[in-house]
Each structure stands twice: as C-alpha cells, then as structure tokens.
Tab-separated table of C-alpha atoms and ligand atoms in Angstrom:
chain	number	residue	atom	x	y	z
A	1439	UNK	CA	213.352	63.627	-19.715
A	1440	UNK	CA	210.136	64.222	-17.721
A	1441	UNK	CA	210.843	67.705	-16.860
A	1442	UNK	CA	210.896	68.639	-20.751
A	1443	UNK	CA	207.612	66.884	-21.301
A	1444	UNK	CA	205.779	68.323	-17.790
A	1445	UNK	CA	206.871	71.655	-19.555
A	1446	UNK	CA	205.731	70.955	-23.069
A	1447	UNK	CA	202.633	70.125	-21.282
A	1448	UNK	CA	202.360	73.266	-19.766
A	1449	UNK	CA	202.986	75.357	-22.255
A	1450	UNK	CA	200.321	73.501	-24.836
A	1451	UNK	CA	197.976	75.226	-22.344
A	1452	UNK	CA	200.076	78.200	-21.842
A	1453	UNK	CA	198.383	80.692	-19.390
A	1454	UNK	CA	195.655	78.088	-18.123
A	1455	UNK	CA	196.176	75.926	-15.018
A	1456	UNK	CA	196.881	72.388	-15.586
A	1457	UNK	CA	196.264	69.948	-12.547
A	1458	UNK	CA	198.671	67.571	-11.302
A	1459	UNK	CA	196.939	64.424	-11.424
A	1460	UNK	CA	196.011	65.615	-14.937
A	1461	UNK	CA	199.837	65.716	-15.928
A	1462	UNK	CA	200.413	62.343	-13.849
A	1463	UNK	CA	197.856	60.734	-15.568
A	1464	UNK	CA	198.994	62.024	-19.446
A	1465	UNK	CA	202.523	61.066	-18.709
A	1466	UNK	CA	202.196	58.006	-16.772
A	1467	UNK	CA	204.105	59.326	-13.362
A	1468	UNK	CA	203.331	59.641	-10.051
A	1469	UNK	CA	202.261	62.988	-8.550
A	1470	UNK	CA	205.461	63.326	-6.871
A	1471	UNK	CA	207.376	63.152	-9.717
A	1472	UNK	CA	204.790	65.624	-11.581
A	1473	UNK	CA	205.871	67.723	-8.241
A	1474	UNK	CA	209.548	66.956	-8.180
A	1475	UNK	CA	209.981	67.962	-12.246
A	1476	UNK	CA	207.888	71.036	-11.721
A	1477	UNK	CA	210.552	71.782	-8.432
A	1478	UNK	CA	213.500	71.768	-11.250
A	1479	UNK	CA	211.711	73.736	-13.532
A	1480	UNK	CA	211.207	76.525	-11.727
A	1481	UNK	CA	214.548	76.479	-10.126
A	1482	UNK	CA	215.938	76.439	-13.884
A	1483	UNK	CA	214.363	79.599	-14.270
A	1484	UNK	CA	210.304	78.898	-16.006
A	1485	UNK	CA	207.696	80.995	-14.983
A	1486	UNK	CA	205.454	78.494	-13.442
A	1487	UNK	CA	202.861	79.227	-10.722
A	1488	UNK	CA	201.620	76.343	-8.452
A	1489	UNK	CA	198.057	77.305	-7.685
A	1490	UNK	CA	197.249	75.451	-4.214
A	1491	UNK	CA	194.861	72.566	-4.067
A	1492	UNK	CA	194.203	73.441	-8.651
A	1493	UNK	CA	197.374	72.782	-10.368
A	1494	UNK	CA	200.348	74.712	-12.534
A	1495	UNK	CA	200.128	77.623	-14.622
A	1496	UNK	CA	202.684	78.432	-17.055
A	1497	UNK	CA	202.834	82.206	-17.675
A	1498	UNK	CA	202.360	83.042	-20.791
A	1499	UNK	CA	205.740	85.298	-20.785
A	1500	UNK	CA	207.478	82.316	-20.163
A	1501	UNK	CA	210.093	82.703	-23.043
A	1502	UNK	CA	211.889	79.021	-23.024
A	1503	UNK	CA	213.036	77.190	-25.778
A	1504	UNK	CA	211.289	74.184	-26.864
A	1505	UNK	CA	211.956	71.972	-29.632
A	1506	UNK	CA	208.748	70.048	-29.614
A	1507	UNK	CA	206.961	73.569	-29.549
A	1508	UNK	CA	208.393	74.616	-32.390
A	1509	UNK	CA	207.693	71.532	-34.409
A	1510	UNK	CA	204.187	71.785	-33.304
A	1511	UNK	CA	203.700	75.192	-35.497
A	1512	UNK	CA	205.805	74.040	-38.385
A	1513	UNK	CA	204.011	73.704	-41.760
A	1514	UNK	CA	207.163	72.796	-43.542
A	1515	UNK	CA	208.432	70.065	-45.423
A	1516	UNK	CA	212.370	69.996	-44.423
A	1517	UNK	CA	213.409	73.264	-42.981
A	1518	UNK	CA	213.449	73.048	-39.180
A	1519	UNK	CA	212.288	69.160	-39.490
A	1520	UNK	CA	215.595	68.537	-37.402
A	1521	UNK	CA	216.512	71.213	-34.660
A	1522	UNK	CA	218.494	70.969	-32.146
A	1523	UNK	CA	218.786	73.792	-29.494
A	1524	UNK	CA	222.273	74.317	-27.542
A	1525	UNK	CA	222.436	76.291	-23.965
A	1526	UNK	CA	224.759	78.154	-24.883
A	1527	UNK	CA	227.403	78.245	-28.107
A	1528	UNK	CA	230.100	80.703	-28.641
A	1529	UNK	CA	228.156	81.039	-32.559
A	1530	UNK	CA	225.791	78.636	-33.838
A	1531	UNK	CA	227.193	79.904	-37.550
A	1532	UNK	CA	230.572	78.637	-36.471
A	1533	UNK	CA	229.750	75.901	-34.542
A	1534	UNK	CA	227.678	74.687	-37.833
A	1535	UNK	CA	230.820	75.616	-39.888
A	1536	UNK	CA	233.094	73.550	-37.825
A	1537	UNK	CA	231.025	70.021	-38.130
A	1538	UNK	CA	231.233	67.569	-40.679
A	1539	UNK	CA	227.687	68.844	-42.571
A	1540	UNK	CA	227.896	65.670	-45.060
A	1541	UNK	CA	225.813	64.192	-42.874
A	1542	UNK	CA	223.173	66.907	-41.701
A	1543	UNK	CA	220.178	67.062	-43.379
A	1544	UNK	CA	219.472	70.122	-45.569
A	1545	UNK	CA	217.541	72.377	-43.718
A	1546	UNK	CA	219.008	71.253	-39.927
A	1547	UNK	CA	217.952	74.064	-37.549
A	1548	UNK	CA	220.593	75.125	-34.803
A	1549	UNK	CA	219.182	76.995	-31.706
A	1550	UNK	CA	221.096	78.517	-28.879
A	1551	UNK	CA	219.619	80.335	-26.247
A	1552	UNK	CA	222.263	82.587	-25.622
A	1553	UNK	CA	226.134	82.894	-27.382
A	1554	UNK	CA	228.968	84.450	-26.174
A	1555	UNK	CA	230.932	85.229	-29.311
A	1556	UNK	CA	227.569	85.820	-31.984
A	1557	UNK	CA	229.140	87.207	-35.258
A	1558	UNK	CA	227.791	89.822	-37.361
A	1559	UNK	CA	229.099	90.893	-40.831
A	1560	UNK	CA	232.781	92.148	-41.224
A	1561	UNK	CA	233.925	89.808	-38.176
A	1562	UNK	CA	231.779	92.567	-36.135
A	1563	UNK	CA	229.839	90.979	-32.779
A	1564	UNK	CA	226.121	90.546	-32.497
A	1565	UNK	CA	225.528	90.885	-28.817
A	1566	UNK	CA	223.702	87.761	-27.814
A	1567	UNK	CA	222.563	87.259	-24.254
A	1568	UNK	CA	221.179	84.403	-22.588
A	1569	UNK	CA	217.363	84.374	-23.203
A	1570	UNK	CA	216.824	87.807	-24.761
A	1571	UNK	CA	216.759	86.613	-28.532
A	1572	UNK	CA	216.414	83.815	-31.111
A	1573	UNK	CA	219.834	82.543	-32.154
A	1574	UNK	CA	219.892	80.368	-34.864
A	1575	UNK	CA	221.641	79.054	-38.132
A	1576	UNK	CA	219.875	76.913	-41.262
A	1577	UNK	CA	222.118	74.966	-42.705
A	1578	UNK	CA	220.880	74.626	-46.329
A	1579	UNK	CA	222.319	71.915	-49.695
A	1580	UNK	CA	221.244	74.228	-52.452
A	1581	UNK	CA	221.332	72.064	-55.975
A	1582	UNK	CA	222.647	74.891	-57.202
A	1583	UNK	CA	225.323	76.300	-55.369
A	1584	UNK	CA	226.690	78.533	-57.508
A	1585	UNK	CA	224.030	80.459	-57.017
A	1586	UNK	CA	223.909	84.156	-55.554
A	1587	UNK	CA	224.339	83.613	-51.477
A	1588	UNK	CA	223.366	87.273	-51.333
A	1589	UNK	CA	220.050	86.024	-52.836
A	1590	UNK	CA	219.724	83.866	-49.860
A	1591	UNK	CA	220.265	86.991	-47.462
A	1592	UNK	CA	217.329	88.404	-49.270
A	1593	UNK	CA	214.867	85.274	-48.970
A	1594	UNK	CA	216.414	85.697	-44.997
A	1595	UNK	CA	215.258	88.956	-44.163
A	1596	UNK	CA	211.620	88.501	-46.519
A	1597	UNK	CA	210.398	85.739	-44.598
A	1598	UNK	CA	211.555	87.569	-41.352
A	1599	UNK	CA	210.083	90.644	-42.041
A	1600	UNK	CA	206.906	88.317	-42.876
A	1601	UNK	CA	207.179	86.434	-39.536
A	1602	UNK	CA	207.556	89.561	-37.588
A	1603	UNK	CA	204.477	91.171	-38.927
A	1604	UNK	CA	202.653	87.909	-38.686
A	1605	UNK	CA	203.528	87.184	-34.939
A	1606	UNK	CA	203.988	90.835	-34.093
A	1607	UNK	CA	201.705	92.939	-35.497
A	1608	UNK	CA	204.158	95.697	-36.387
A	1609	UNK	CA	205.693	96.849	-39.727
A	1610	UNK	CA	209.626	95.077	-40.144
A	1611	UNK	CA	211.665	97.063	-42.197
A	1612	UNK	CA	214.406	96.252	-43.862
A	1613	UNK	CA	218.039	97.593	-44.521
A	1614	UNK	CA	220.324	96.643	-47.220
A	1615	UNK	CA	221.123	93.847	-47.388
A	1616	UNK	CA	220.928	92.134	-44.265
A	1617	UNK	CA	219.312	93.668	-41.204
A	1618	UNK	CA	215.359	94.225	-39.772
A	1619	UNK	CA	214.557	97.249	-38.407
A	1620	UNK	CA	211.338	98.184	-36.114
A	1621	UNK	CA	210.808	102.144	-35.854
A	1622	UNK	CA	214.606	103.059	-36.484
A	1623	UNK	CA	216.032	100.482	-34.704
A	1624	UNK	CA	218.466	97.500	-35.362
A	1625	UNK	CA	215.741	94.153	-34.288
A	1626	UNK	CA	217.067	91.374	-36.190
A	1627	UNK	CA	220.385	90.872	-38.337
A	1628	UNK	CA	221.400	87.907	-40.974
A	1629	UNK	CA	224.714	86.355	-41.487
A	1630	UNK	CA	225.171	83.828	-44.441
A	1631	UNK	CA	227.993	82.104	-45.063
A	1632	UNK	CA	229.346	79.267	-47.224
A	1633	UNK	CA	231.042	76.447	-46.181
A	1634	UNK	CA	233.596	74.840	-48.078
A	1635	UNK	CA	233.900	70.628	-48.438
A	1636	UNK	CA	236.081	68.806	-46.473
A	1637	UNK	CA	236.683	66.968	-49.551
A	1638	UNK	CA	236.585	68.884	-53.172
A	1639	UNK	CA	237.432	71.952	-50.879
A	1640	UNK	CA	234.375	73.559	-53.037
A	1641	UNK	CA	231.014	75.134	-51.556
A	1642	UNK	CA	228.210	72.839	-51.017
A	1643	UNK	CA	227.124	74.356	-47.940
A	1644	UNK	CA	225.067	77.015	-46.635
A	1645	UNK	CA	224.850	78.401	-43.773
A	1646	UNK	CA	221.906	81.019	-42.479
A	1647	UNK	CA	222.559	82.703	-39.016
A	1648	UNK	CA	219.672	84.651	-38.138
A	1649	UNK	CA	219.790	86.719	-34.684
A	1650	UNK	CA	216.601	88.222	-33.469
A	1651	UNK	CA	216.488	90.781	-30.332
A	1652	UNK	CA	213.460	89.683	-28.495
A	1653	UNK	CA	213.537	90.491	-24.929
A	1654	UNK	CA	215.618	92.830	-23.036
A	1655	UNK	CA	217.879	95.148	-24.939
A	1656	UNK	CA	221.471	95.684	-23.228
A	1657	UNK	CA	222.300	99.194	-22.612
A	1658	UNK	CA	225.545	99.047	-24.218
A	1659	UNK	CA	223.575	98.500	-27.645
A	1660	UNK	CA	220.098	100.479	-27.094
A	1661	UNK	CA	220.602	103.263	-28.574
A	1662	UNK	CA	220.715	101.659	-32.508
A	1663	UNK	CA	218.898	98.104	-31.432
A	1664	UNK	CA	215.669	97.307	-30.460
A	1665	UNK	CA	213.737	94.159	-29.664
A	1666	UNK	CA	209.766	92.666	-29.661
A	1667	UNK	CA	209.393	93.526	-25.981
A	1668	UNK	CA	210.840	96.518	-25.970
A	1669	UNK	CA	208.115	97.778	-29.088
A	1670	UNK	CA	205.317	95.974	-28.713
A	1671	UNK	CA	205.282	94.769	-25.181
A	1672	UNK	CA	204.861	91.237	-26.347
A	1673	UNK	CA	207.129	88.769	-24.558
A	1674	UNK	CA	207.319	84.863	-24.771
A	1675	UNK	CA	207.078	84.828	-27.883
A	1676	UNK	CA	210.690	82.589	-29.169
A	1677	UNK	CA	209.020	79.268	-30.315
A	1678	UNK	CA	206.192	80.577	-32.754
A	1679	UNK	CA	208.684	83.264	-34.208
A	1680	UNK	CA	211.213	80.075	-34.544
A	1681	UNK	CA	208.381	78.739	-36.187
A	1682	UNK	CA	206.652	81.287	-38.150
A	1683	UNK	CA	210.174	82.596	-39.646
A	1684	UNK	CA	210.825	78.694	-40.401
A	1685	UNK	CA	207.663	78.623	-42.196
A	1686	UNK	CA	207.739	81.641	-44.566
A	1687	UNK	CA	211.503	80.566	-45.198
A	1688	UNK	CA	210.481	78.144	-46.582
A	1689	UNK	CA	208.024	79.013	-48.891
A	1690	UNK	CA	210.429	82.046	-49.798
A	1691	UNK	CA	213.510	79.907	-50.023
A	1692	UNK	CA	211.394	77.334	-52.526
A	1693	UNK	CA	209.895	80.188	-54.463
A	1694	UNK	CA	213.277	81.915	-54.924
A	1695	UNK	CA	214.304	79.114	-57.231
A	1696	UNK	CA	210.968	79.987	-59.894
A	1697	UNK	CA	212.152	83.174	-62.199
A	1698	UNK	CA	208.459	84.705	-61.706
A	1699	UNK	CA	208.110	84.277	-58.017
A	1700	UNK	CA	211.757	85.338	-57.292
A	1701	UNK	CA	210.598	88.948	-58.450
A	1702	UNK	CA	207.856	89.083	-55.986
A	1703	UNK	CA	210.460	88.350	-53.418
A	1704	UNK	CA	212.531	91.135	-54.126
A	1705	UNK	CA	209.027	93.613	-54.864
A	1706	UNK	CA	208.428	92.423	-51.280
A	1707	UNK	CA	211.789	93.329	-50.238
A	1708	UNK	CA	211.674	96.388	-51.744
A	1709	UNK	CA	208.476	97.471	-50.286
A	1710	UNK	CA	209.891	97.261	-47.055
A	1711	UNK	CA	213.874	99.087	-47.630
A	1712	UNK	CA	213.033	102.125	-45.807
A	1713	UNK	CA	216.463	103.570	-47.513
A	1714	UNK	CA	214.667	103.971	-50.337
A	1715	UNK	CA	214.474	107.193	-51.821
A	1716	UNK	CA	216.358	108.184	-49.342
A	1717	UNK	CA	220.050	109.776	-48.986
A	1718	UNK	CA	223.175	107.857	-47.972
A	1719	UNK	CA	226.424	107.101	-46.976
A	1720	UNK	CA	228.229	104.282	-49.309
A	1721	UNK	CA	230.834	102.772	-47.638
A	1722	UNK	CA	232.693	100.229	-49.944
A	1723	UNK	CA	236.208	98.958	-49.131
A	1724	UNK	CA	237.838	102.286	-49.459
A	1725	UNK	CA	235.319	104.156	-51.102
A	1726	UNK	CA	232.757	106.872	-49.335
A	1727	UNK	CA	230.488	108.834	-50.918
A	1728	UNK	CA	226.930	110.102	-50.631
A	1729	UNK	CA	224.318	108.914	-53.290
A	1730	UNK	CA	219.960	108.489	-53.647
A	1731	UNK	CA	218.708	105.121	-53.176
A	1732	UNK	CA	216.811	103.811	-56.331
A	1733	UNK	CA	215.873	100.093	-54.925
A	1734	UNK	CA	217.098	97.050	-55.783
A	1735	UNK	CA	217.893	94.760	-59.094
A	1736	UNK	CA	216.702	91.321	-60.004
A	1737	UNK	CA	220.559	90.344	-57.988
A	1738	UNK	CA	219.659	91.885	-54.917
A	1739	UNK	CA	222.660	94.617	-55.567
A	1740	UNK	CA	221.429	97.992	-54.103
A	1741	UNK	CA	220.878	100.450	-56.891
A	1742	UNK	CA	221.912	103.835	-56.216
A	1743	UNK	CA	222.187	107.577	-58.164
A	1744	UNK	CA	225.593	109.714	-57.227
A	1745	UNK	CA	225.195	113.120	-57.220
A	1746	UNK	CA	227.231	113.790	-60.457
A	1747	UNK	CA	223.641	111.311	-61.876
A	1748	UNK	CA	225.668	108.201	-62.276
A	1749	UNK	CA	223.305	104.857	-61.483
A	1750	UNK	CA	225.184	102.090	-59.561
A	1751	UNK	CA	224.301	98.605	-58.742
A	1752	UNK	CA	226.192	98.007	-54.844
A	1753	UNK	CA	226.928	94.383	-54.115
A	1754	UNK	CA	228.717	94.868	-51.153
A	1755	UNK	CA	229.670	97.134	-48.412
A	1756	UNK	CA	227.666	99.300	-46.385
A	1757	UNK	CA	225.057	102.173	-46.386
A	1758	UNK	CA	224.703	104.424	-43.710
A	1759	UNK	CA	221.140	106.461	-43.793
A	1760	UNK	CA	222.062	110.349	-43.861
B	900	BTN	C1	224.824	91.199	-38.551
B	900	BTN	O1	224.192	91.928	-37.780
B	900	BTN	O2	225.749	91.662	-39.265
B	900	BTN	C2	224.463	89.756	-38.655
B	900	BTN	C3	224.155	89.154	-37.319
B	900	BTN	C4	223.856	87.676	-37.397
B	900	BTN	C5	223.659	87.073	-36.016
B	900	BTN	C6	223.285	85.630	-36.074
B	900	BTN	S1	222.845	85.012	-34.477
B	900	BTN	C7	222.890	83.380	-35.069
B	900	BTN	C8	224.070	83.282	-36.012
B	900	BTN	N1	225.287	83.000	-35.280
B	900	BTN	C9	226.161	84.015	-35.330
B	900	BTN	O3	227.260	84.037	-34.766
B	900	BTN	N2	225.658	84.992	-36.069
B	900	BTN	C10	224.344	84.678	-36.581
C-alpha cells in the first residue's frame, strides 16, 4: 500500500524533511497521491509535519510499527525473518497457540500494537495498551524439545536485558525467572509456553511472548511498572528494540545449545538478578517462607539458603524481594 511505503520512507530519514517530489519520484506516484497518503497518515495517528513549500518530516518520537523497519536492523539468520504485526490481538501468545504452527517457520515473529487480554504468568494480565509497548511472541521448532523451556525464559530475558542496554543506555535488571526491571520497576515481562501437536498431541512448539512497557505507563499499574519513556525520556524507539532484542536472541538462543557458551548466558544472567544476595519471600504452591538468594544453577532453578542453612534449587513459583 503506498501509505506504508510514503511512511517507511519517512522514517529511513526520521527527523529530516523529505520533499514531495522526492517521495513521488522514489515511488513512482504523483504528488497528489504523495499528498493524499501523507493526509491518511496523519489522520491514523503518525507524527508527521508538512513543512510548507520543503516537504515532510517524520518526528523522530513517532513510535509506529513497521515491519520493513524492523527487517532493516536485523542481523539474523531466521528469527524475525517472517513478522507479521496485528492492530490489535486479544494475546499474540494465544493467538500463536491457536494456529496450525506446522506450517510457520521457526522463528515467525508476531507483533501487536496493542492487546486487550495480554497474559502474564499464573493466568495473571499484562496490561497492554495500544501503542505504549512492544507485544510480541517467537514462535520457535527447537530440535530438541525436551529441553528445559525455563532455559528459554532465561535466553528471553539475557538478550532483553542486552537490547535494553544497547538501545537504552540504562542498566536492565533482571528478576527470577522471567521479568526486566529498570530502577525497581516492572519494564518488561516473558511468557513461554509450549504448544502441543495437533497430531502426536506432543510438544514441538515454542512459544516466546515478550511484553515490553515503552511509552506511557497506566496509572492503575505505575506504582510496580515502569517503561523507556518514563526512565530515560527516550520515545520512538519500538522498531530497533524489535530489532535489537531479535538480534541478541538470536545469538543467545544459538549459543544456549553449546555447553560452554550456555554458562556465560546464565553468568550474564546472574550478573544482572538484583535478588541476589538479597532476602526474600518464596512463594511456591502452598509454601511461604523467607530465605538468602545464592544465584542461579547451570538449570536456571533459583538457588536459595533458608534460615535454618538449608540450600535449595527453586524451579518454580515466585520470589517476592523483602
Ligand atoms: C509476565 O509478566 O508474567 C509475563 C508477561 C508476558 C507478556 C507478553 S506480551 C506478548 C505475549 N502475549 C501475551 O499475552 N503475553 C506475552
């Protein structure tokens, strides 16, 4: 559609003013239609400034989605090589989980820009409106799927917490097992799930939902969540963190699968688990109790020391910092 590629246009010179008989001439249109396209874009909601008798200026807080974008910054080989990016969804997890995946490529990217029922872990929401955050699912054929999915959480949150400082320039924390923080705050969590075969009924399937806050923070959540605007100032910023985390996932996800490498993951990981060392609240099933956290083991369960000195290894449930 020519509005998509007057905007990918724009937004290759994001910030600089781009004349239309320039964009007429590129994509072989009349002016008026250059004019007409740019009309619909802006009523859709893009930042675009018409600068009289020059041209079009994208601003570069413009925030939309854009698959081509996204491809343009990708340095991988198959993760993110097919994307598709949805309006809105009620979850891309679900909506992944509910097609037939036998024939989606392994690493198929699904993008929403906003959902209206985004699940966190333990069936809990993960408040997702329109615009404000990257919403997205890898779907992912692991050779060996009988592998550790929480693994996969961990390769998740490394090459987010990678991306963030890359793009960001601020240190992303992490919390066991599956959640980013910035300065205290909830910025990014990770849902993986498996999906079963239609056929053998067996796992072949993986899903990845990642949910990053990255404009405007509702109030109902603000007071444990946080987003890239709201600590850095930085806004605009969806494609390259679409494509940065794509990137280091990646190489994380492909070095995961070499012994040696898959302990600098987790070194990585565990440089960043600001519980550690720290006191907690353990919240498994029925269980509750307070313990020290040690760091992790080469499974990715949380170690921890109860106070009567016994040394655990968590591999599910919940900590709570103290
Ligand atoms: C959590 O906080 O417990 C995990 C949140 C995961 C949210 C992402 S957003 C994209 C994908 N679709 C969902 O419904 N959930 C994940």
């Amino acid at each position: 559609m020519l509005k998509n590629e007057v905007l990918y246009a724009l937004e290759q010179k994001k910030g600089n003013v781009v004349s239309g008989g320039e964009l007429a001439e590129k994509l072989g249109v009349s002016r008026t239609s250059i004019w007409k396209a740019i009309h619909t874009l802006k009523t859709e909601g893009n930042e675009i400034i018409t600068e009289p008798n020059v041209g079009y200026r994208l601003l570069p807080t413009n925030d939309t989605l854009s698959q081509k974008a996204i491809t343009d910054m990708l340095t991988t080989g198959f993760i993110g090589r097919n994307i598709s990016i949805l309006s809105s969804v009620h979850s891309t997890n679900q909506y992944l989980k509910e097609m037939d995946t036998s024939c989606i490529p392994d690493g198929y990217v699904l993008l929403a820009d906003g959902q209206k029922n985004g699940r966190g872990r333990y069936g809990r929401t993960f408040v997702s409106p329109q615009g404000e955050g990257i919403y997205m699912s890898i779907l992912l054929k692991p050779k060996n799927i009988q592998q550790n999915i929480r693994l996969l959480t961990v390769c998740a949150a490394v090459a987010i917490s990678k991306a963030v400082e890359n793009n960001c320039g601020i240190r992303a924390d992490i919390k066991w097992v599956n959640d980013i923080f910035l300065n205290g705050k909830k910025l990014c969590g990770i849902l993986t799930e498996a999906v079963l075969s239609g056929e053998t009924g067996e796992v072949d399937t993986v899903v990845v939902g990642i949910g990053i806050n990255t404009g405007n923070v509702p109030n109902e959540i603000r007071d444990i969540a946080t987003s890239v605007k709201q600590e850095t100032g930085i806004c605009g910023i969806r494609n390259s963190l679409i494509a940065e985390v794509l990137n280091q996932f990646e190489i994380v996800y492909s070095d995961h699968m070499v012994k040696s490498k898959m302990q600098d993951i987790l070194s990585y990981y565990e440089s960043r688990l600001f519980i550690k060392g720290k006191k907690v609240t353990v919240n498994n099933y029925n269980e509750k109790y307070t313990a020290d956290v040690l760091g992790i083991d080469e499974n990715a369960a949380l170690i921890v020391k109860t106070p009567n000195g016994d040394v655990e290894h968590i591999t599910s449930g919940e900590i709570q910092l103290q």
